[in-house]
Amino acid sequence: MRDNNSMDVSKIFYSLILIVFVGPTTLYAQQEVVSNNLYVSDTDDLLTIKKISILPALDNIGGIYSRPLEKHISEFIDHNHHWDLVEPSTIGPLYAPTDLVDDPQKIMNLNIPSDAVVSSQVIKGPGGINIKMALFLTRDGKLFAEDEVKNFKQFDVDKINEQAEILLHRILKKIPYDALILSRDGNRVTLNLGQLDGVKANQVVTVVEIF
């Protein structure tokens, strides 16, 4: 799904990335460490996501699904070495993903010290469970990516959490790179990629920088 507020990543893709070839798999790395003479666009800075916050999740049955879901996806981010989990520092109004899509200023007003926030909502209806999840960039408050599950027929909390994790994983895969460059010394580049990402010991990785 795409909203008018969402970013058309395809139009800026090739100006932002470092391409990393790992065997038969192509990975993408966002450049973090740059020289003073290298121009970094505002869009490049906008899409550099290091810290993610999980907003309070909502449901229509008194938090039975939303509280465990929020805890589960927070732990998913916290245990992922690509991102740092930042707890929201203030308590404010609770918003559904659709509320934030319609008004990006709501994200800006939260003043959360992260690069992106995840909003989610669970609705139990006659056809089953509907889960909606969205990722917003905090710098401009705009929707980056969203996904949803409709009419899920299982009502167990653990099953709902599994679906939420799948949604979050799919949303995060829409970020147009797979790793950040942590340091660079000549031709030696350190990425935040490891065995958990499928990288093997002594594997040759070629990094190509595109300006």
PDB file of C-alpha atoms in Angstrom:
ATOM      1  CA  MET A   1       0.000   0.000   0.000  1.00  0.00           C
ATOM      2  CA  ARG A   2       1.193   3.549  -0.657  1.00  0.00           C
ATOM      3  CA  ASP A   3      -0.019   6.851   0.706  1.00  0.00           C
ATOM      4  CA  ASN A   4       0.573  10.296  -0.760  1.00  0.00           C
ATOM      5  CA  ASN A   5       2.701  11.071   2.280  1.00  0.00           C
ATOM      6  CA  SER A   6       4.913   8.048   1.777  1.00  0.00           C
ATOM      7  CA  MET A   7       8.303   8.437   0.128  1.00  0.00           C
ATOM      8  CA  ASP A   8       8.936   7.169  -3.388  1.00  0.00           C
ATOM      9  CA  VAL A   9      12.188   5.421  -2.551  1.00  0.00           C
ATOM     10  CA  SER A  10      12.700   4.168  -6.108  1.00  0.00           C
ATOM     11  CA  LYS A  11      13.328   7.700  -7.355  1.00  0.00           C
ATOM     12  CA  ILE A  12      16.231   8.262  -4.972  1.00  0.00           C
ATOM     13  CA  PHE A  13      17.568   4.729  -4.649  1.00  0.00           C
ATOM     14  CA  TYR A  14      20.703   4.933  -6.778  1.00  0.00           C
ATOM     15  CA  SER A  15      21.909   8.210  -5.309  1.00  0.00           C
ATOM     16  CA  LEU A  16      21.903   6.872  -1.760  1.00  0.00           C
ATOM     17  CA  ILE A  17      23.411   3.436  -1.563  1.00  0.00           C
ATOM     18  CA  LEU A  18      26.608   1.527  -1.358  1.00  0.00           C
ATOM     19  CA  ILE A  19      26.219  -1.810  -3.100  1.00  0.00           C
ATOM     20  CA  VAL A  20      27.660  -4.813  -1.282  1.00  0.00           C
ATOM     21  CA  PHE A  21      27.939  -8.120  -3.143  1.00  0.00           C
ATOM     22  CA  VAL A  22      28.000 -11.148  -0.855  1.00  0.00           C
ATOM     23  CA  GLY A  23      28.279 -14.327  -2.908  1.00  0.00           C
ATOM     24  CA  PRO A  24      25.072 -14.799  -4.899  1.00  0.00           C
ATOM     25  CA  THR A  25      23.188 -12.370  -2.671  1.00  0.00           C
ATOM     26  CA  THR A  26      23.146  -8.612  -3.224  1.00  0.00           C
ATOM     27  CA  LEU A  27      23.045  -6.513  -0.071  1.00  0.00           C
ATOM     28  CA  TYR A  28      22.896  -2.763   0.222  1.00  0.00           C
ATOM     29  CA  ALA A  29      24.687  -0.547   2.724  1.00  0.00           C
ATOM     30  CA  GLN A  30      23.932   3.022   3.670  1.00  0.00           C
ATOM     31  CA  GLN A  31      26.991   5.219   4.077  1.00  0.00           C
ATOM     32  CA  GLU A  32      27.376   6.582   7.605  1.00  0.00           C
ATOM     33  CA  VAL A  33      31.007   7.751   7.793  1.00  0.00           C
ATOM     34  CA  VAL A  34      31.901  10.264   5.073  1.00  0.00           C
ATOM     35  CA  SER A  35      34.663  12.755   4.419  1.00  0.00           C
ATOM     36  CA  ASN A  36      34.067  16.473   4.750  1.00  0.00           C
ATOM     37  CA  ASN A  37      34.307  16.843   0.975  1.00  0.00           C
ATOM     38  CA  LEU A  38      31.574  14.320   0.174  1.00  0.00           C
ATOM     39  CA  TYR A  39      28.136  15.805  -0.329  1.00  0.00           C
ATOM     40  CA  VAL A  40      25.371  14.021   1.566  1.00  0.00           C
ATOM     41  CA  SER A  41      21.863  14.922   0.441  1.00  0.00           C
ATOM     42  CA  ASP A  42      19.035  15.722   2.822  1.00  0.00           C
ATOM     43  CA  THR A  43      17.236  12.607   1.598  1.00  0.00           C
ATOM     44  CA  ASP A  44      20.281  10.467   2.376  1.00  0.00           C
ATOM     45  CA  ASP A  45      20.302  11.829   5.915  1.00  0.00           C
ATOM     46  CA  LEU A  46      16.540  11.339   6.179  1.00  0.00           C
ATOM     47  CA  LEU A  47      16.789   7.646   5.343  1.00  0.00           C
ATOM     48  CA  THR A  48      19.667   6.855   7.695  1.00  0.00           C
ATOM     49  CA  ILE A  49      17.810   4.922  10.382  1.00  0.00           C
ATOM     50  CA  LYS A  50      19.812   3.909  13.449  1.00  0.00           C
ATOM     51  CA  LYS A  51      17.299   4.337  16.277  1.00  0.00           C
ATOM     52  CA  ILE A  52      13.701   3.101  16.273  1.00  0.00           C
ATOM     53  CA  SER A  53      10.934   3.701  18.810  1.00  0.00           C
ATOM     54  CA  ILE A  54       7.785   1.633  19.260  1.00  0.00           C
ATOM     55  CA  LEU A  55       4.693   3.721  19.901  1.00  0.00           C
ATOM     56  CA  PRO A  56       1.984   2.338  22.206  1.00  0.00           C
ATOM     57  CA  ALA A  57      -0.079  -0.165  20.238  1.00  0.00           C
ATOM     58  CA  LEU A  58      -3.864   0.035  20.109  1.00  0.00           C
ATOM     59  CA  ASP A  59      -6.655  -2.510  19.966  1.00  0.00           C
ATOM     60  CA  ASN A  60     -10.423  -2.602  20.457  1.00  0.00           C
ATOM     61  CA  ILE A  61     -10.501  -5.137  23.309  1.00  0.00           C
ATOM     62  CA  GLY A  62      -8.891  -3.377  26.241  1.00  0.00           C
ATOM     63  CA  GLY A  63      -5.240  -4.048  25.467  1.00  0.00           C
ATOM     64  CA  ILE A  64      -5.472  -7.849  25.424  1.00  0.00           C
ATOM     65  CA  TYR A  65      -3.625  -7.959  22.097  1.00  0.00           C
ATOM     66  CA  SER A  66      -1.974  -4.544  21.913  1.00  0.00           C
ATOM     67  CA  ARG A  67       0.140  -4.728  25.076  1.00  0.00           C
ATOM     68  CA  PRO A  68       1.756  -8.114  24.291  1.00  0.00           C
ATOM     69  CA  LEU A  69       2.220  -7.068  20.655  1.00  0.00           C
ATOM     70  CA  GLU A  70       3.967  -3.844  21.644  1.00  0.00           C
ATOM     71  CA  LYS A  71       6.270  -5.733  24.007  1.00  0.00           C
ATOM     72  CA  HIS A  72       7.023  -8.375  21.376  1.00  0.00           C
ATOM     73  CA  ILE A  73       8.001  -6.008  18.577  1.00  0.00           C
ATOM     74  CA  SER A  74      10.009  -3.875  21.026  1.00  0.00           C
ATOM     75  CA  GLU A  75      12.043  -6.954  21.917  1.00  0.00           C
ATOM     76  CA  PHE A  76      12.413  -7.755  18.211  1.00  0.00           C
ATOM     77  CA  ILE A  77      14.036  -4.353  17.602  1.00  0.00           C
ATOM     78  CA  ASP A  78      16.054  -4.485  20.821  1.00  0.00           C
ATOM     79  CA  HIS A  79      17.597  -7.844  19.871  1.00  0.00           C
ATOM     80  CA  ASN A  80      18.382  -6.797  16.297  1.00  0.00           C
ATOM     81  CA  HIS A  81      21.947  -5.513  15.901  1.00  0.00           C
ATOM     82  CA  HIS A  82      21.013  -3.207  13.024  1.00  0.00           C
ATOM     83  CA  TRP A  83      18.980  -0.820  15.174  1.00  0.00           C
ATOM     84  CA  ASP A  84      18.884   0.640  18.666  1.00  0.00           C
ATOM     85  CA  LEU A  85      15.565   0.632  20.505  1.00  0.00           C
ATOM     86  CA  VAL A  86      14.698   4.018  21.980  1.00  0.00           C
ATOM     87  CA  GLU A  87      11.855   4.132  24.480  1.00  0.00           C
ATOM     88  CA  PRO A  88       9.488   7.083  23.940  1.00  0.00           C
ATOM     89  CA  SER A  89      10.518   9.676  26.520  1.00  0.00           C
ATOM     90  CA  THR A  90       7.107  11.305  26.887  1.00  0.00           C
ATOM     91  CA  ILE A  91       3.566  10.118  27.475  1.00  0.00           C
ATOM     92  CA  GLY A  92       1.116  11.711  25.090  1.00  0.00           C
ATOM     93  CA  PRO A  93      -1.979  10.936  23.033  1.00  0.00           C
ATOM     94  CA  LEU A  94      -2.343   7.440  21.583  1.00  0.00           C
ATOM     95  CA  TYR A  95      -2.593   7.301  17.802  1.00  0.00           C
ATOM     96  CA  ALA A  96      -3.566   4.621  15.325  1.00  0.00           C
ATOM     97  CA  PRO A  97      -1.404   4.356  12.178  1.00  0.00           C
ATOM     98  CA  THR A  98      -4.131   6.016  10.093  1.00  0.00           C
ATOM     99  CA  ASP A  99      -4.174   9.014  12.454  1.00  0.00           C
ATOM    100  CA  LEU A 100      -0.472   9.588  11.830  1.00  0.00           C
ATOM    101  CA  VAL A 101      -0.696   9.106   8.067  1.00  0.00           C
ATOM    102  CA  ASP A 102      -3.258  11.884   7.866  1.00  0.00           C
ATOM    103  CA  ASP A 103      -1.282  14.293  10.054  1.00  0.00           C
ATOM    104  CA  PRO A 104       2.556  14.002  10.008  1.00  0.00           C
ATOM    105  CA  GLN A 105       2.781  16.878  12.481  1.00  0.00           C
ATOM    106  CA  LYS A 106       1.597  14.489  15.190  1.00  0.00           C
ATOM    107  CA  ILE A 107       4.872  12.581  14.807  1.00  0.00           C
ATOM    108  CA  MET A 108       6.874  15.791  14.955  1.00  0.00           C
ATOM    109  CA  ASN A 109       5.070  16.865  18.128  1.00  0.00           C
ATOM    110  CA  LEU A 110       6.040  13.661  19.948  1.00  0.00           C
ATOM    111  CA  ASN A 111       9.693  14.823  20.083  1.00  0.00           C
ATOM    112  CA  ILE A 112      10.995  11.270  20.263  1.00  0.00           C
ATOM    113  CA  PRO A 113      14.824  11.054  19.992  1.00  0.00           C
ATOM    114  CA  SER A 114      14.821   8.341  17.338  1.00  0.00           C
ATOM    115  CA  ASP A 115      15.036   8.240  13.554  1.00  0.00           C
ATOM    116  CA  ALA A 116      11.801   6.324  13.029  1.00  0.00           C
ATOM    117  CA  VAL A 117       8.765   5.128  14.958  1.00  0.00           C
ATOM    118  CA  VAL A 118       6.521   2.101  14.538  1.00  0.00           C
ATOM    119  CA  SER A 119       2.776   2.455  15.033  1.00  0.00           C
ATOM    120  CA  SER A 120       0.431  -0.535  15.193  1.00  0.00           C
ATOM    121  CA  GLN A 121      -3.204  -1.381  15.768  1.00  0.00           C
ATOM    122  CA  VAL A 122      -5.105  -4.644  16.256  1.00  0.00           C
ATOM    123  CA  ILE A 123      -8.828  -4.850  15.519  1.00  0.00           C
ATOM    124  CA  LYS A 124     -10.884  -7.913  16.384  1.00  0.00           C
ATOM    125  CA  GLY A 125     -13.848  -8.126  14.035  1.00  0.00           C
ATOM    126  CA  PRO A 126     -16.432 -10.638  12.827  1.00  0.00           C
ATOM    127  CA  GLY A 127     -14.107 -11.820  10.055  1.00  0.00           C
ATOM    128  CA  GLY A 128     -11.086 -12.326  12.297  1.00  0.00           C
ATOM    129  CA  ILE A 129      -8.087 -10.286  13.440  1.00  0.00           C
ATOM    130  CA  ASN A 130      -6.849  -7.278  11.476  1.00  0.00           C
ATOM    131  CA  ILE A 131      -3.362  -5.934  12.221  1.00  0.00           C
ATOM    132  CA  LYS A 132      -2.082  -2.693  10.743  1.00  0.00           C
ATOM    133  CA  MET A 133       1.496  -1.496  11.180  1.00  0.00           C
ATOM    134  CA  ALA A 134       3.386   1.504   9.822  1.00  0.00           C
ATOM    135  CA  LEU A 135       6.881   3.009  10.001  1.00  0.00           C
ATOM    136  CA  PHE A 136       7.205   6.797  10.131  1.00  0.00           C
ATOM    137  CA  LEU A 137      10.323   8.955   9.860  1.00  0.00           C
ATOM    138  CA  THR A 138      10.652  11.355  12.774  1.00  0.00           C
ATOM    139  CA  ARG A 139      12.496  14.070  10.856  1.00  0.00           C
ATOM    140  CA  ASP A 140       9.501  14.912   8.678  1.00  0.00           C
ATOM    141  CA  GLY A 141       6.730  12.830  10.257  1.00  0.00           C
ATOM    142  CA  LYS A 142       5.891  11.140   6.969  1.00  0.00           C
ATOM    143  CA  LEU A 143       4.909   7.557   6.349  1.00  0.00           C
ATOM    144  CA  PHE A 144       7.795   5.455   5.070  1.00  0.00           C
ATOM    145  CA  ALA A 145       6.178   2.026   4.774  1.00  0.00           C
ATOM    146  CA  GLU A 146       3.111   0.147   5.972  1.00  0.00           C
ATOM    147  CA  ASP A 147       1.673  -3.349   5.880  1.00  0.00           C
ATOM    148  CA  GLU A 148      -1.306  -5.211   7.277  1.00  0.00           C
ATOM    149  CA  VAL A 149      -2.900  -8.576   7.943  1.00  0.00           C
ATOM    150  CA  LYS A 150      -6.625  -8.951   7.319  1.00  0.00           C
ATOM    151  CA  ASN A 151      -9.070 -11.489   8.727  1.00  0.00           C
ATOM    152  CA  PHE A 152      -6.488 -13.621  10.513  1.00  0.00           C
ATOM    153  CA  LYS A 153      -8.420 -16.596  11.866  1.00  0.00           C
ATOM    154  CA  GLN A 154      -6.364 -17.397  14.968  1.00  0.00           C
ATOM    155  CA  PHE A 155      -6.985 -15.503  18.190  1.00  0.00           C
ATOM    156  CA  ASP A 156      -4.121 -16.744  20.372  1.00  0.00           C
ATOM    157  CA  VAL A 157      -1.853 -13.936  21.610  1.00  0.00           C
ATOM    158  CA  ASP A 158       1.310 -15.741  20.527  1.00  0.00           C
ATOM    159  CA  LYS A 159      -0.067 -16.195  17.014  1.00  0.00           C
ATOM    160  CA  ILE A 160      -0.967 -12.507  16.841  1.00  0.00           C
ATOM    161  CA  ASN A 161       2.567 -11.631  17.935  1.00  0.00           C
ATOM    162  CA  GLU A 162       4.008 -13.880  15.231  1.00  0.00           C
ATOM    163  CA  GLN A 163       1.983 -12.045  12.597  1.00  0.00           C
ATOM    164  CA  ALA A 164       3.096  -8.692  13.999  1.00  0.00           C
ATOM    165  CA  GLU A 165       6.744  -9.742  13.782  1.00  0.00           C
ATOM    166  CA  ILE A 166       6.245 -10.802  10.156  1.00  0.00           C
ATOM    167  CA  LEU A 167       4.699  -7.414   9.372  1.00  0.00           C
ATOM    168  CA  LEU A 168       7.550  -5.539  11.051  1.00  0.00           C
ATOM    169  CA  HIS A 169      10.151  -7.618   9.231  1.00  0.00           C
ATOM    170  CA  ARG A 170       8.508  -6.881   5.870  1.00  0.00           C
ATOM    171  CA  ILE A 171       8.332  -3.178   6.643  1.00  0.00           C
ATOM    172  CA  LEU A 172      11.985  -2.986   7.686  1.00  0.00           C
ATOM    173  CA  LYS A 173      13.026  -4.791   4.495  1.00  0.00           C
ATOM    174  CA  LYS A 174      11.654  -1.803   2.562  1.00  0.00           C
ATOM    175  CA  ILE A 175      14.478   0.348   3.917  1.00  0.00           C
ATOM    176  CA  PRO A 176      16.721   0.671   0.816  1.00  0.00           C
ATOM    177  CA  TYR A 177      19.888  -0.739   2.400  1.00  0.00           C
ATOM    178  CA  ASP A 178      20.817  -3.723   4.540  1.00  0.00           C
ATOM    179  CA  ALA A 179      23.680  -2.337   6.610  1.00  0.00           C
ATOM    180  CA  LEU A 180      25.481   0.774   7.777  1.00  0.00           C
ATOM    181  CA  ILE A 181      29.155   1.468   7.206  1.00  0.00           C
ATOM    182  CA  LEU A 182      30.660   1.771  10.674  1.00  0.00           C
ATOM    183  CA  SER A 183      34.169   2.784   9.602  1.00  0.00           C
ATOM    184  CA  ARG A 184      36.370   3.061   6.534  1.00  0.00           C
ATOM    185  CA  ASP A 185      40.158   3.101   6.183  1.00  0.00           C
ATOM    186  CA  GLY A 186      41.166   3.162   2.528  1.00  0.00           C
ATOM    187  CA  ASN A 187      39.793  -0.021   0.998  1.00  0.00           C
ATOM    188  CA  ARG A 188      38.980  -1.550   4.392  1.00  0.00           C
ATOM    189  CA  VAL A 189      35.325  -1.092   5.288  1.00  0.00           C
ATOM    190  CA  THR A 190      33.517  -2.247   8.425  1.00  0.00           C
ATOM    191  CA  LEU A 191      29.792  -2.984   8.069  1.00  0.00           C
ATOM    192  CA  ASN A 192      27.294  -3.985  10.719  1.00  0.00           C
ATOM    193  CA  LEU A 193      26.815  -7.336   9.007  1.00  0.00           C
ATOM    194  CA  GLY A 194      27.711 -10.701  10.483  1.00  0.00           C
ATOM    195  CA  GLN A 195      26.809 -14.352  10.735  1.00  0.00           C
ATOM    196  CA  LEU A 196      23.219 -13.520  11.620  1.00  0.00           C
ATOM    197  CA  ASP A 197      22.946 -11.852   8.208  1.00  0.00           C
ATOM    198  CA  GLY A 198      24.361 -14.850   6.352  1.00  0.00           C
ATOM    199  CA  VAL A 199      27.917 -13.507   6.054  1.00  0.00           C
ATOM    200  CA  LYS A 200      30.506 -16.284   6.414  1.00  0.00           C
ATOM    201  CA  ALA A 201      34.081 -16.228   7.705  1.00  0.00           C
ATOM    202  CA  ASN A 202      36.693 -15.374   5.032  1.00  0.00           C
ATOM    203  CA  GLN A 203      33.977 -14.378   2.595  1.00  0.00           C
ATOM    204  CA  VAL A 204      35.129 -11.725   0.124  1.00  0.00           C
ATOM    205  CA  VAL A 205      32.849  -8.697   0.092  1.00  0.00           C
ATOM    206  CA  THR A 206      33.160  -6.036  -2.603  1.00  0.00           C
ATOM    207  CA  VAL A 207      31.879  -2.566  -1.757  1.00  0.00           C
ATOM    208  CA  VAL A 208      31.080  -0.241  -4.642  1.00  0.00           C
ATOM    209  CA  GLU A 209      30.315   3.382  -3.836  1.00  0.00           C
ATOM    210  CA  ILE A 210      27.915   5.196  -6.165  1.00  0.00           C
ATOM    211  CA  PHE A 211      27.793   8.989  -6.215  1.00  0.00           C
TER     212      PHE A 211
END
